[in-house]
Short mmCIF file of C-alpha atoms in Angstrom, two decimals:
data_model
loop_
_atom_site.label_atom_id
_atom_site.label_comp_id
_atom_site.label_asym_id
_atom_site.label_seq_id
_atom_site.Cartn_x
_atom_site.Cartn_y
_atom_site.Cartn_z
CA MET A 1 -27.69 -18.59 10.81
CA GLU A 2 -30.06 -17.65 8.01
CA LEU A 3 -30.05 -19.96 5.03
CA MET A 4 -29.96 -17.13 2.48
CA VAL A 5 -26.98 -15.47 4.16
CA LEU A 6 -25.10 -18.76 4.21
CA LEU A 7 -25.94 -19.46 0.56
CA ASN A 8 -24.82 -16.01 -0.62
CA ALA A 9 -21.59 -16.22 1.33
CA LEU A 10 -20.68 -19.65 -0.06
CA VAL A 11 -21.77 -19.03 -3.67
CA THR A 12 -19.88 -15.74 -3.94
CA ARG A 13 -16.65 -17.21 -2.62
CA LEU A 14 -17.07 -20.22 -4.90
CA LEU A 15 -17.28 -17.87 -7.90
CA PHE A 16 -14.10 -16.16 -6.73
CA VAL A 17 -12.27 -19.49 -6.48
CA LEU A 18 -13.46 -20.69 -9.90
CA HIS A 19 -12.45 -17.48 -11.63
CA SER A 20 -9.00 -17.51 -10.03
CA LEU A 21 -8.54 -21.14 -11.11
CA ILE A 22 -9.38 -20.17 -14.69
CA GLY A 23 -6.69 -17.49 -14.48
CA VAL A 24 -4.14 -20.05 -13.22
CA TRP A 25 -5.13 -22.40 -16.03
CA ARG A 26 -4.51 -19.71 -18.64
CA VAL A 27 -1.09 -18.92 -17.15
CA THR A 28 -0.17 -22.61 -17.26
CA ALA A 29 -1.37 -22.88 -20.86
CA VAL A 30 0.58 -19.80 -21.96
CA LYS A 31 3.80 -20.62 -20.10
CA LYS A 32 3.61 -24.35 -20.88
CA GLU A 33 4.90 -25.14 -17.37
CA PRO A 34 2.83 -27.10 -14.82
CA LYS A 35 4.60 -25.45 -11.88
CA TYR A 36 2.32 -22.42 -12.24
CA TRP A 37 -0.51 -24.52 -10.87
CA LEU A 38 1.02 -23.71 -7.48
CA LEU A 39 -0.69 -20.32 -7.79
CA ALA A 40 -3.93 -22.17 -7.08
CA LEU A 41 -2.74 -22.65 -3.48
CA LEU A 42 -3.55 -18.99 -2.86
CA ASN A 43 -7.21 -20.00 -2.82
CA LEU A 44 -6.56 -21.73 0.51
CA LEU A 45 -6.50 -18.27 2.08
CA LEU A 46 -9.99 -17.62 0.74
CA CYS A 47 -11.18 -20.98 2.05
CA LEU A 48 -9.73 -20.17 5.47
CA GLU A 49 -11.44 -16.79 5.48
CA THR A 50 -14.73 -18.48 4.60
CA GLY A 51 -14.50 -20.77 7.61
CA VAL A 52 -13.59 -17.93 9.97
CA THR A 53 -16.40 -15.71 8.68
CA LEU A 54 -18.99 -18.47 8.97
CA LYS A 55 -17.92 -19.30 12.51
CA PHE A 56 -17.47 -15.87 14.06
CA LYS A 57 -19.63 -13.59 11.89
CA GLN A 58 -22.35 -16.06 10.81
CA GLY A 59 -21.48 -15.35 7.18
CA ARG A 60 -21.96 -11.59 7.38
CA GLY A 61 -19.46 -8.92 6.42
CA TYR A 62 -17.19 -6.71 8.47
CA LYS A 63 -17.25 -2.97 9.06
CA TRP A 64 -15.30 -0.85 6.55
CA PHE A 65 -13.46 -3.83 5.04
CA SER A 66 -14.25 -6.97 3.01
CA PRO A 67 -11.66 -9.74 3.55
CA ALA A 68 -13.23 -11.91 0.81
CA ILE A 69 -12.70 -9.21 -1.85
CA PHE A 70 -9.14 -8.57 -0.65
CA LEU A 71 -8.20 -12.26 -0.76
CA TYR A 72 -9.82 -12.60 -4.16
CA LEU A 73 -7.49 -9.85 -5.37
CA ILE A 74 -4.54 -11.78 -3.97
CA CYS A 75 -5.66 -14.91 -5.82
CA ILE A 76 -6.30 -13.43 -9.28
CA VAL A 77 -3.89 -10.48 -9.63
CA PRO A 78 -0.68 -12.61 -9.91
CA SER A 79 -2.19 -14.54 -12.82
CA LEU A 80 -3.13 -11.34 -14.64
CA TRP A 81 0.36 -9.96 -14.04
CA LEU A 82 1.96 -13.01 -15.63
CA LEU A 83 -0.38 -12.92 -18.60
CA GLU A 84 0.28 -9.24 -19.26
CA ILE A 85 4.05 -9.47 -18.78
CA HIS A 86 4.32 -12.37 -21.23
CA HIS A 87 1.86 -10.84 -23.65
CA GLY A 88 4.38 -11.01 -26.49
CA THR A 89 4.59 -14.82 -26.33
CA GLN A 90 0.84 -15.24 -26.86
CA TYR A 91 -0.27 -16.10 -30.36
CA CYS A 92 -3.16 -14.35 -32.04
CA GLY A 93 -3.23 -15.43 -35.66
CA ASN A 94 -6.55 -14.85 -37.38
CA GLU A 95 -6.22 -17.30 -40.23
CA PRO A 96 -4.82 -20.25 -38.24
CA GLY A 97 -7.45 -19.69 -35.59
CA ALA A 98 -10.22 -19.69 -38.15
CA VAL A 99 -8.90 -22.92 -39.66
CA GLN A 100 -8.81 -24.56 -36.28
CA VAL A 101 -12.33 -23.49 -35.48
CA ASN A 102 -13.61 -24.84 -38.80
CA VAL A 103 -11.93 -28.17 -38.16
CA SER A 104 -13.44 -28.26 -34.70
CA ASN A 105 -16.89 -27.61 -36.12
CA GLN A 106 -16.40 -30.41 -38.62
CA ASP A 107 -15.33 -32.73 -35.82
CA PHE A 108 -18.37 -31.66 -33.88
CA ASN A 109 -20.70 -32.59 -36.76
CA GLN A 110 -18.99 -35.94 -37.21
CA SER A 111 -19.18 -36.73 -33.53
CA ARG A 112 -22.85 -35.78 -33.49
CA ASP A 113 -23.61 -38.09 -36.41
CA SER A 114 -21.69 -40.98 -34.91
CA SER A 115 -23.37 -40.52 -31.54
CA HIS A 116 -26.83 -40.68 -33.11
CA GLY A 117 -25.85 -43.79 -35.01
CA SER A 118 -24.23 -45.93 -32.33
CA GLU A 119 -23.06 -44.67 -28.97
CA GLY A 120 -26.13 -42.83 -27.76
CA THR A 121 -26.76 -39.72 -25.71
CA ASP A 122 -23.92 -40.13 -23.16
CA HIS A 123 -21.27 -40.42 -25.84
CA HIS A 124 -22.77 -37.40 -27.61
CA ILE A 125 -22.49 -35.26 -24.47
CA ILE A 126 -18.87 -36.30 -23.91
CA GLN A 127 -17.91 -35.57 -27.51
CA THR A 128 -19.68 -32.21 -27.36
CA ALA A 129 -17.74 -31.28 -24.25
CA LYS A 130 -14.43 -32.27 -25.85
CA VAL A 131 -15.16 -30.25 -28.97
CA PHE A 132 -16.17 -27.26 -26.84
CA VAL A 133 -12.89 -27.42 -24.90
CA ASN A 134 -10.95 -27.68 -28.16
CA GLN A 135 -12.70 -24.61 -29.50
CA LEU A 136 -11.86 -22.68 -26.33
CA SER A 137 -8.21 -23.61 -26.72
CA THR A 138 -8.16 -22.13 -30.24
CA ILE A 139 -9.32 -18.70 -29.09
CA CYS A 140 -6.68 -16.00 -29.33
CA GLU A 141 -4.79 -15.86 -26.03
CA THR A 142 -4.83 -12.07 -25.92
CA VAL A 143 -8.60 -12.28 -26.11
CA TRP A 144 -8.48 -14.63 -23.12
CA THR A 145 -6.42 -12.10 -21.17
CA LEU A 146 -8.82 -9.25 -21.94
CA ALA A 147 -11.79 -11.46 -21.05
CA LEU A 148 -10.19 -12.26 -17.68
CA HIS A 149 -9.75 -8.53 -17.03
CA GLN A 150 -13.37 -7.82 -17.88
CA THR A 151 -14.88 -10.70 -15.91
CA PHE A 152 -12.58 -9.89 -13.00
CA LEU A 153 -13.94 -6.36 -12.64
CA LEU A 154 -17.54 -7.45 -13.20
CA LEU A 155 -17.18 -10.17 -10.59
CA LEU A 156 -15.83 -7.63 -8.10
CA VAL A 157 -19.03 -5.59 -8.40
CA VAL A 158 -21.42 -8.56 -8.51
CA GLY A 159 -19.56 -10.32 -5.72
CA ARG A 160 -19.75 -7.26 -3.47
CA TRP A 161 -23.47 -7.16 -4.17
CA LEU A 162 -24.00 -10.83 -3.34
CA LEU A 163 -21.85 -10.89 -0.23
CA PRO A 164 -23.94 -10.55 2.95
CA ILE A 165 -23.61 -7.11 4.47
CA GLY A 166 -22.83 -6.45 8.12
CA VAL A 167 -24.99 -4.62 10.61
CA GLU A 168 -22.86 -1.47 10.23
CA ILE A 169 -23.80 -0.83 6.57
CA THR A 170 -27.31 -0.25 5.23
CA ARG A 171 -28.85 -1.21 1.90
CA ASP A 172 -28.84 2.41 0.83
CA GLN A 173 -25.12 2.69 1.49
CA LEU A 174 -24.49 -0.58 -0.35
CA SER A 175 -26.36 0.66 -3.43
CA GLN A 176 -24.28 3.85 -3.45
CA LEU A 177 -21.10 1.79 -3.11
CA LEU A 178 -22.04 -0.50 -6.00
CA LEU A 179 -22.77 2.44 -8.30
CA MET A 180 -19.38 3.91 -7.46
CA PHE A 181 -17.72 0.55 -8.12
CA VAL A 182 -19.27 0.30 -11.60
CA GLY A 183 -17.78 3.62 -12.68
CA THR A 184 -14.48 2.83 -10.99
CA ALA A 185 -14.22 -0.57 -12.71
CA ALA A 186 -14.86 1.00 -16.11
CA ASP A 187 -12.10 3.57 -15.59
CA ILE A 188 -9.62 0.93 -14.40
CA LEU A 189 -10.36 -1.38 -17.33
CA GLU A 190 -9.95 1.49 -19.77
CA PHE A 191 -6.63 2.49 -18.19
CA ALA A 192 -5.15 -1.02 -18.37
CA SER A 193 -6.37 -1.86 -21.86
CA GLU A 194 -5.64 1.56 -23.41
CA THR A 195 -2.07 1.87 -22.10
CA LEU A 196 -0.94 -1.74 -22.43
CA ASP A 197 -2.20 -1.99 -26.02
CA ILE A 198 0.30 0.65 -27.18
CA GLU A 199 3.05 -0.99 -29.20
CA ASP A 200 5.85 1.19 -27.77
CA VAL A 201 4.73 0.30 -24.24
CA ARG A 202 4.92 -3.43 -25.00
CA LYS A 203 8.57 -3.02 -25.96
CA ASN A 204 9.48 -1.51 -22.58
CA TYR A 205 9.48 -4.14 -19.81
CA ALA A 206 9.94 -1.61 -17.00
CA LEU A 207 7.04 0.49 -18.27
CA ILE A 208 4.76 -2.55 -18.32
CA ASN A 209 5.64 -3.27 -14.68
CA ALA A 210 4.98 0.34 -13.72
CA ILE A 211 1.55 0.34 -15.38
CA LEU A 212 0.62 -2.96 -13.75
CA ALA A 213 1.79 -1.63 -10.37
CA VAL A 214 -0.50 1.41 -10.70
CA TRP A 215 -3.32 -0.87 -11.87
CA THR A 216 -2.84 -3.11 -8.81
CA TRP A 217 -2.72 -0.06 -6.52
CA SER A 218 -6.05 1.15 -7.89
CA MET A 219 -7.64 -2.21 -7.06
CA LEU A 220 -7.12 -1.71 -3.33
CA GLN A 221 -10.16 0.56 -3.09
CA PHE A 222 -12.59 -2.30 -3.74
CA PRO A 223 -12.26 -4.08 -0.35
CA LEU A 224 -12.94 -0.81 1.51
CA ASP A 225 -16.38 0.62 2.34
CA LEU A 226 -15.29 3.99 3.71
CA ALA A 227 -16.72 5.84 0.73
CA VAL A 228 -20.28 5.60 2.07
CA GLN A 229 -19.75 5.36 5.84
CA HIS A 230 -19.05 8.14 8.32
CA ILE A 231 -16.54 7.65 11.08
CA GLY A 232 -17.99 7.79 14.58
CA CYS A 233 -17.90 11.20 16.26
CA LYS A 234 -17.40 10.10 19.85
CA LEU A 235 -14.44 12.36 20.65
CA SER A 236 -13.13 13.33 24.05
CA PRO A 237 -13.04 17.06 24.87
CA SER A 238 -9.23 17.06 24.73
CA ALA A 239 -9.22 15.43 21.26
CA ARG A 240 -11.69 17.84 19.67
CA ARG A 241 -9.26 19.64 17.41
CA ILE A 242 -9.98 21.09 14.00
CA PRO A 243 -8.58 18.18 11.91
CA SER A 244 -10.44 15.60 14.00
CA LEU A 245 -13.69 17.50 13.74
CA LEU A 246 -13.25 17.98 9.98
CA LEU A 247 -12.66 14.24 9.51
CA CYS A 248 -15.64 13.52 11.73
CA ARG A 249 -18.00 15.66 9.69
CA TYR A 250 -16.82 14.90 6.15
CA SER A 251 -15.29 11.43 6.49
CA ALA A 252 -17.01 9.90 3.44
CA GLU A 253 -16.39 12.94 1.23
CA LEU A 254 -12.74 13.14 2.26
CA TRP A 255 -12.28 9.45 1.55
CA ASN A 256 -13.72 9.88 -1.96
CA ILE A 257 -11.38 12.78 -2.60
CA GLY A 258 -8.41 10.82 -1.27
CA VAL A 259 -9.22 7.80 -3.44
CA SER A 260 -9.48 9.95 -6.55
CA LEU A 261 -6.27 11.90 -5.89
CA PHE A 262 -3.98 9.17 -4.56
CA ILE A 263 -5.39 5.83 -5.76
CA GLN A 264 -7.13 6.34 -9.10
CA ASP A 265 -7.21 9.57 -11.12
CA GLY A 266 -3.99 11.02 -9.70
CA PRO A 267 -1.78 7.98 -10.48
CA PHE A 268 -3.52 7.49 -13.85
CA PHE A 269 -2.77 11.10 -14.77
CA ILE A 270 0.91 10.69 -13.78
CA VAL A 271 1.31 7.55 -15.90
CA ARG A 272 -0.34 9.09 -18.95
CA SER A 273 1.69 12.29 -18.55
CA ILE A 274 4.91 10.25 -18.48
CA LEU A 275 3.84 8.39 -21.62
CA MET A 276 3.23 11.63 -23.48
CA GLY A 277 5.97 13.81 -21.98
CA HIS A 278 8.91 11.43 -21.66
CA PHE A 279 8.21 8.64 -24.14
CA ARG A 280 6.53 10.90 -26.74
CA ILE A 281 3.55 8.57 -27.14
CA PHE A 282 0.49 10.34 -28.49
CA ASN A 283 -2.88 9.12 -29.67
CA GLN A 284 -6.38 10.49 -29.55
CA MET A 285 -7.66 8.33 -26.69
CA LEU A 286 -4.56 8.89 -24.56
CA VAL A 287 -4.90 12.67 -24.86
CA PHE A 288 -8.64 12.55 -24.13
CA PHE A 289 -8.34 10.45 -20.97
CA THR A 290 -5.40 12.54 -19.77
CA ALA A 291 -7.60 15.63 -20.06
CA LYS A 292 -10.34 13.75 -18.25
CA ASN A 293 -7.98 12.91 -15.36
CA ILE A 294 -6.89 16.55 -15.15
CA LEU A 295 -10.52 17.67 -14.96
CA VAL A 296 -11.40 15.12 -12.26
CA VAL A 297 -8.36 16.02 -10.14
CA THR A 298 -9.15 19.73 -10.46
CA LEU A 299 -12.78 19.21 -9.46
CA GLN A 300 -11.75 17.09 -6.47
CA LEU A 301 -9.36 19.81 -5.29
CA TYR A 302 -12.15 22.36 -5.77
CA ARG A 303 -14.48 20.15 -3.71
CA LEU A 304 -11.83 19.91 -0.97
CA ALA A 305 -11.51 23.69 -0.90
CA VAL A 306 -15.30 24.10 -0.65
CA ILE A 307 -15.50 21.63 2.24
CA THR A 308 -12.64 23.35 4.09
CA LEU A 309 -14.13 26.84 3.66
CA ASP A 310 -17.57 25.65 4.74
CA PHE A 311 -16.18 24.02 7.84
CA ARG A 312 -14.10 27.09 8.64
CA ALA A 313 -17.16 29.32 8.33
CA THR A 314 -19.07 27.05 10.68
CA VAL A 315 -16.30 27.12 13.28
CA LEU A 316 -16.02 30.93 13.10
CA GLN A 317 -19.77 31.32 13.44
CA LYS A 318 -19.85 29.16 16.55
CA SER A 319 -16.85 30.94 18.06
CA ARG A 320 -18.52 34.35 17.60
CA LYS A 321 -21.63 33.11 19.36
CA GLY A 322 -19.52 31.77 22.19
CA GLU A 323 -20.50 28.18 21.52
CA ALA A 324 -18.10 25.29 21.81
CA CYS A 325 -16.90 23.81 18.54
CA CYS A 326 -18.44 20.37 18.65
CA CYS A 327 -18.80 17.45 16.35
CA PRO A 328 -21.66 17.80 13.87
CA CYS A 329 -23.30 14.64 15.12
CA GLU A 330 -23.90 16.28 18.49
CA PRO A 331 -26.37 18.87 17.11
CA TYR A 332 -28.38 16.01 15.72
CA GLU A 333 -28.30 14.34 19.12
CA ALA A 334 -29.29 17.62 20.77
CA HIS A 335 -32.07 18.05 18.25
CA ALA A 336 -33.25 14.52 18.96
CA HIS A 337 -33.10 15.23 22.70
CA ALA A 338 -35.08 18.45 22.24
CA THR A 339 -37.61 16.66 20.07
CA GLY A 340 -38.01 13.97 22.70
CA HIS A 341 -38.45 16.63 25.39
CA GLN A 342 -41.17 18.32 23.33
CA GLU A 343 -42.91 14.98 22.88
CA ASN A 344 -42.84 14.40 26.64
CA GLU A 345 -44.32 17.85 27.22
CA MET A 346 -47.05 17.09 24.70
CA LYS A 347 -47.87 13.83 26.48
CA GLU A 348 -48.07 15.67 29.81
CA PHE A 349 -50.34 18.29 28.23
CA VAL A 350 -52.69 15.59 26.97
CA ALA A 351 -52.68 13.70 30.27
CA PHE A 352 -53.17 16.82 32.44
CA PRO A 353 -55.43 19.49 30.86
CA PRO A 354 -55.00 23.20 31.77
CA LYS A 355 -56.41 24.49 35.05
CA GLU A 356 -58.88 26.89 33.38
CA GLU A 357 -60.57 24.03 31.57
CA SER A 358 -60.60 21.87 34.70
CA GLN A 359 -62.17 24.61 36.84
CA ALA A 360 -64.93 25.47 34.40
CA PRO A 361 -67.14 22.50 35.20
CA SER A 362 -66.85 23.22 38.96
CA GLU A 363 -68.24 26.80 38.50
CA ASP A 364 -71.18 25.50 36.51
CA HIS A 365 -71.85 22.98 39.21
#
């Protein structure tokens, strides 16, 4: 097992565990009940997955699916749900917070002076750590919740980058996947923060649960790698029907369209339409992002129509020529076979020159 692969696998999963523990700590601090520390037991699933991956896959990833990302979602999403549901119980007073921070800074200066005078460097480090923790506890709890959302999405992208890739995915495909994840994470963060910050939404408990359910549903695209990988085209002659061939040729494009319509932009558009149509909630950003979702859904449907018409034209063209409708990977294989045959003929031509050139020296002799 390569040392770098092992290090990346362990460090990434350690970051996942630490971030989920911070989320559990914030839930315990907000709810003021130690029983919520039981949420930390979910990290045992991630530890178990780490051992299985190191033993059977030598630390590398799987094809089409990332168990580490999926288990990280299981560990952190319940904490974010609890923080958002009990958002109204979180304090966020500006003046009390500022007073507490000033007092903490004064304590920090006093502890620094006393440490220089008597205790020494060790006591100074301990006092600095205590003051730092006290200052963190005075930060507005809603700011903590937003920070957990932001770091959660950033860690999903960075973690997917650091996780060792399997043999089925290339570096080029991984780079495409990461760029897609960055845009996806920005849209998801905007959806959660923009809708849940509306005052009328905070007064409706059922609406909060619905928005969080759609937000959780949109997260399920991160463990999957189908957006940049094509499904294998090894189909039997009896199974070569039009839908199978279409999925074989445009698997990655169809997956992107499906994610946009059924996992991200489609559900986001439905939620925002309900907010404006049924609950009569209007603001400038809500209208803008609703229009953006409509545009994306329309373009995805247009892309689906273009793909279908192109594939239909290809099938009709082959049927008119009397050719069998085959999977698009087979022409590439045939082309490779033809190229190899031409190379063999070229080698034979070099090894055995034409007869006219071979007979010319005999006539001169």
